[in-house]
Coordinates of C-alpha atoms in Angstrom, one line a residue:
M1 CA 38.4 -30.2 -51.4
R2 CA 35.4 -27.3 -52.5
K3 CA 33.5 -29.4 -50.1
R4 CA 36.0 -29.3 -47.5
T5 CA 36.5 -25.6 -47.6
L6 CA 33.1 -25.0 -47.5
Q7 CA 32.1 -27.3 -44.2
T8 CA 35.1 -25.4 -42.7
L9 CA 33.7 -22.1 -43.5
A10 CA 30.4 -23.4 -42.0
L11 CA 32.1 -24.4 -38.8
T12 CA 33.9 -21.1 -38.5
L13 CA 30.8 -19.6 -38.4
V14 CA 28.9 -21.4 -36.2
L15 CA 32.1 -21.2 -33.8
V16 CA 31.9 -17.0 -34.3
L17 CA 28.3 -16.8 -33.9
T18 CA 28.5 -18.9 -30.7
G19 CA 30.8 -16.9 -29.0
V20 CA 29.1 -14.2 -29.7
G21 CA 26.1 -15.6 -28.3
A22 CA 28.0 -16.6 -25.1
A23 CA 29.9 -13.1 -24.9
L24 CA 25.9 -11.2 -25.1
A25 CA 24.6 -13.7 -22.2
G26 CA 27.9 -13.2 -20.2
P27 CA 27.6 -12.6 -16.5
T28 CA 24.9 -10.5 -15.3
Y29 CA 27.7 -8.4 -13.3
D30 CA 29.4 -7.5 -16.6
R31 CA 26.4 -6.7 -18.8
V32 CA 24.6 -4.4 -15.8
M33 CA 28.0 -2.9 -15.6
H34 CA 28.4 -2.3 -19.3
D35 CA 25.2 -1.0 -20.2
K36 CA 24.9 0.7 -17.0
V37 CA 21.3 -0.3 -16.3
V38 CA 19.6 -3.0 -13.8
R39 CA 16.3 -4.2 -14.8
V40 CA 14.5 -5.1 -11.3
G41 CA 11.5 -7.1 -10.8
L42 CA 9.0 -5.3 -8.4
M43 CA 5.1 -5.8 -7.7
T44 CA 2.9 -3.4 -8.5
D45 CA 0.2 -4.3 -5.6
S46 CA 1.5 -5.2 -3.0
I47 CA 1.6 -2.9 -0.5
P48 CA 3.9 -1.6 1.6
G49 CA 6.2 -3.4 -0.8
G50 CA 5.3 -2.1 -4.1
F51 CA 2.3 -0.8 -5.4
Y52 CA 0.9 2.4 -7.1
N53 CA -0.2 5.3 -5.2
A54 CA -3.2 7.5 -5.3
K55 CA -0.7 9.4 -7.6
Q56 CA 0.0 6.4 -9.7
Q57 CA 3.5 6.9 -8.4
W58 CA 5.3 3.6 -8.1
V59 CA 6.5 3.1 -4.5
G60 CA 6.7 1.2 -1.8
F61 CA 9.8 -0.1 0.5
D62 CA 11.2 -2.9 -2.4
V63 CA 11.2 0.5 -5.1
D64 CA 13.4 2.0 -2.6
I65 CA 15.4 -1.0 -1.8
A66 CA 16.3 -1.5 -5.3
T67 CA 16.7 2.5 -6.3
E68 CA 19.3 2.5 -3.4
I69 CA 21.1 -0.3 -4.9
A70 CA 21.3 0.6 -8.1
R71 CA 22.2 4.3 -6.9
R72 CA 25.0 2.7 -5.3
I73 CA 26.4 0.6 -7.9
G74 CA 26.0 3.6 -10.5
V75 CA 23.9 1.9 -13.1
R76 CA 20.5 3.0 -13.6
L77 CA 17.1 1.4 -12.4
E78 CA 14.8 -0.2 -14.8
R79 CA 11.3 -1.1 -12.9
V80 CA 9.6 -4.0 -14.4
P81 CA 6.4 -5.8 -13.3
V82 CA 6.2 -9.3 -11.7
T83 CA 3.7 -11.2 -9.8
N84 CA 4.0 -14.1 -7.9
K85 CA 3.9 -16.2 -11.0
T86 CA 6.2 -14.5 -13.2
R87 CA 9.3 -13.2 -10.8
I88 CA 11.1 -16.5 -10.8
A89 CA 10.0 -17.0 -14.5
F90 CA 11.9 -13.7 -15.5
I91 CA 15.1 -14.2 -13.5
Q92 CA 15.8 -17.7 -15.3
E93 CA 14.3 -16.3 -18.9
G94 CA 17.3 -13.3 -18.3
R95 CA 14.6 -10.9 -18.2
I96 CA 15.3 -9.0 -15.3
D97 CA 18.8 -9.1 -13.1
M98 CA 17.2 -9.1 -9.4
S99 CA 14.0 -9.9 -8.1
S100 CA 13.1 -7.5 -5.1
A101 CA 9.2 -8.6 -4.1
N102 CA 8.8 -9.7 -1.2
M103 CA 10.1 -13.4 -1.9
T104 CA 10.8 -15.5 1.0
H105 CA 13.8 -17.6 0.3
T106 CA 13.1 -21.7 1.0
R107 CA 15.0 -24.6 -0.5
E108 CA 12.6 -25.4 -3.1
R109 CA 13.2 -22.0 -4.8
D110 CA 16.6 -22.1 -4.5
K111 CA 17.0 -24.7 -6.7
S112 CA 16.1 -22.9 -9.6
I113 CA 17.1 -19.2 -8.7
D114 CA 19.7 -18.1 -6.0
F115 CA 19.2 -15.5 -3.4
S116 CA 21.0 -12.7 -1.8
I117 CA 21.4 -12.6 2.2
T118 CA 17.9 -12.3 4.0
Y119 CA 17.0 -8.4 4.0
F120 CA 13.7 -8.4 5.3
W121 CA 11.9 -10.9 8.1
D122 CA 7.9 -11.5 8.3
G123 CA 5.9 -14.4 9.2
Q124 CA 2.4 -15.7 8.0
K125 CA -1.0 -14.6 10.1
I126 CA -4.4 -13.8 9.0
L127 CA -6.5 -10.7 8.2
A128 CA -10.3 -10.5 9.1
K129 CA -12.7 -8.4 9.8
K130 CA -12.5 -6.9 13.2
G131 CA -13.9 -8.7 15.9
K132 CA -15.4 -11.6 14.3
Y133 CA -12.4 -14.0 14.6
H134 CA -9.9 -14.7 17.6
D135 CA -7.9 -17.5 16.9
W136 CA -7.0 -19.8 14.2
K137 CA -9.2 -22.7 15.3
D138 CA -12.2 -19.9 14.8
F139 CA -11.5 -20.5 10.5
F140 CA -12.2 -24.3 11.2
G141 CA -14.3 -25.2 7.9
K142 CA -14.3 -21.6 6.4
K143 CA -12.9 -20.4 3.2
I144 CA -9.5 -18.9 3.6
A145 CA -7.8 -16.5 0.8
T146 CA -4.1 -16.8 -0.5
M147 CA -1.9 -16.0 -3.3
Q148 CA -1.7 -19.4 -6.1
G149 CA 1.6 -20.5 -6.3
T150 CA 3.0 -19.0 -3.1
T151 CA 4.3 -20.0 0.2
S152 CA 1.6 -18.6 1.6
E153 CA -0.7 -21.2 -0.7
V154 CA 1.3 -23.9 1.1
N155 CA 1.6 -23.2 4.6
L156 CA -2.4 -21.9 5.0
T157 CA -3.2 -25.7 3.8
N158 CA -1.1 -27.0 6.1
L159 CA -2.6 -25.0 9.2
L160 CA -5.4 -26.1 8.2
K161 CA -5.0 -29.4 8.2
R162 CA -2.9 -29.4 11.6
L163 CA -6.3 -27.9 12.9
G164 CA -8.1 -31.3 11.8
D165 CA -10.0 -29.3 8.9
P166 CA -10.9 -32.5 6.5
H167 CA -11.5 -29.7 3.5
A168 CA -8.6 -28.0 3.9
A169 CA -7.4 -28.2 0.6
T170 CA -10.9 -26.6 -1.2
D171 CA -11.0 -24.1 2.0
V172 CA -8.0 -22.3 1.1
I173 CA -9.1 -20.3 -2.1
S174 CA -6.3 -19.0 -4.1
Y175 CA -6.3 -16.2 -6.3
Q176 CA -3.7 -14.3 -8.5
K177 CA -3.0 -10.9 -6.9
E178 CA -3.0 -9.4 -3.3
S179 CA -5.6 -7.2 -4.4
D180 CA -7.9 -9.9 -5.7
C181 CA -7.7 -11.4 -2.1
F182 CA -8.6 -8.2 -0.5
Q183 CA -11.6 -7.8 -2.6
A184 CA -13.0 -11.2 -1.8
L185 CA -12.5 -10.1 1.7
Q186 CA -14.3 -7.0 1.6
M187 CA -17.2 -8.6 -0.4
G188 CA -17.4 -11.7 2.0
R189 CA -16.4 -14.5 -0.5
V190 CA -14.1 -15.5 2.5
A191 CA -13.6 -15.5 6.0
G192 CA -10.2 -14.0 5.9
W193 CA -7.3 -13.8 3.8
S194 CA -3.7 -15.4 4.9
T195 CA -0.4 -14.0 3.3
D196 CA 3.0 -12.3 4.9
S197 CA 1.8 -9.8 7.9
T198 CA 3.2 -6.9 6.4
I199 CA 1.3 -7.2 2.9
L200 CA -2.2 -7.9 5.3
L201 CA -1.2 -4.6 6.8
G202 CA -1.0 -2.9 4.0
Y203 CA -4.0 -3.5 2.7
A204 CA -5.8 -3.2 6.1
A205 CA -4.3 0.4 6.4
K206 CA -6.8 1.1 3.3
E207 CA -9.6 1.1 5.2
P208 CA -8.5 1.8 8.9
G209 CA -10.5 0.0 12.1
K210 CA -12.2 -2.1 9.9
Y211 CA -9.9 -5.5 9.5
E212 CA -7.5 -7.1 12.2
L213 CA -4.7 -9.8 12.4
V214 CA -5.9 -12.7 13.7
G215 CA -3.4 -15.3 15.9
D216 CA 0.2 -15.8 15.8
F217 CA 2.4 -16.1 13.0
F218 CA 2.2 -19.4 12.0
S219 CA 5.1 -19.2 9.2
N220 CA 9.1 -17.9 9.3
E221 CA 9.1 -15.8 6.1
P222 CA 12.9 -14.6 5.2
Y223 CA 12.9 -12.4 2.0
G224 CA 15.8 -12.8 -0.1
I225 CA 16.6 -10.7 -3.4
G226 CA 15.9 -13.3 -6.4
L227 CA 19.1 -13.6 -8.5
P228 CA 20.5 -15.4 -11.6
E229 CA 21.8 -18.7 -10.7
N230 CA 25.4 -19.6 -10.5
D231 CA 26.4 -15.6 -10.9
S232 CA 28.4 -15.0 -7.8
K233 CA 30.3 -11.9 -8.7
W234 CA 26.5 -10.6 -9.2
R235 CA 25.0 -12.3 -6.1
D236 CA 28.4 -10.9 -3.8
L237 CA 27.9 -7.1 -5.1
V238 CA 24.0 -7.3 -4.2
N239 CA 24.9 -8.7 -0.8
F240 CA 28.0 -5.9 -0.1
T241 CA 25.5 -3.3 -0.6
L242 CA 22.9 -4.6 1.2
Q243 CA 25.3 -5.3 4.3
D244 CA 26.9 -1.5 3.4
M245 CA 22.8 0.2 3.6
W246 CA 22.7 -1.7 6.7
A247 CA 26.2 -0.3 8.5
D248 CA 25.4 3.2 7.7
G249 CA 21.8 3.5 8.4
T250 CA 20.5 3.6 5.3
Y251 CA 18.6 0.4 5.2
K252 CA 17.2 1.9 8.7
K253 CA 15.6 4.6 6.9
I254 CA 13.8 3.2 4.4
Y255 CA 12.4 0.5 6.8
D256 CA 11.2 3.5 9.1
K257 CA 9.9 4.7 6.1
W258 CA 7.1 2.2 5.5
Y259 CA 7.0 0.4 8.4
G260 CA 8.5 2.7 11.0
P261 CA 6.1 3.4 14.4
D262 CA 4.0 6.4 13.0
T263 CA 3.4 4.9 9.6
A264 CA 0.2 3.2 8.4
Y265 CA 2.1 -0.4 8.1
S266 CA 4.0 -0.4 11.5
F267 CA 6.2 -3.6 11.9
P268 CA 8.9 -3.6 14.6
L269 CA 12.3 -4.4 13.1
T270 CA 13.4 -7.0 15.4
R271 CA 16.2 -8.9 13.2
Q272 CA 20.0 -8.2 12.4
M273 CA 21.6 -8.1 8.7
E274 CA 23.9 -10.9 8.4
M275 CA 27.0 -9.0 8.3
W276 CA 30.0 -9.9 7.2
P277 CA 33.7 -8.7 8.3

């Protein structure tokens, strides 16, 4: 009898602890609203999405978008630095509640996490020193930098293969960070750097007149905010907030602040956000 009682108590304790764990690991929406804090993954060297300016202030388009979302849902923003390699893992591990980090929404990534509606539209190009190259084919057989583990890496390799480069895999030089890619271009270790055009514009603005974008877009890069898998209440709140920002003109104000015609990163807004009645 004593043994059975101990077994019962042990089972009860397991169930209680399991219940506590489940409560602590509840839906993102409930936890964010309870704690009044949203943890957002942001880049730190992706100009002008998320970066440190000359005053060492963490600023950028994605920073402002995340700040406005947090303000509208009534919680405090906790900024968490992420990279191309950590932004998805941090969501999966529960270290962040969302990732506003110039992340292209792809079917492959959608197997691991969820995404908001598209909130930014870009495409991939190649940045090179001004006047040296005029078209994609001019980079045939040349080394081109890109970021490791990104859609840019895949797209660039595929482009070189389409151009007939037999060494496409080795002509793509992958780096961990955007700043590393730009440094490689500055020092002449690569002929070009390829990623989303707005990131290239951001770095080119550091040395006006020295670099230029070459050729047309060779990919479509719809950005979504990365979100935890299967948490529809949280995803809906983020989507509704983005749509409200678009509807009342706040999104456009933030966009023009970073990408308007009078900025160093001018990039016309040519798409419409998906709006639900």
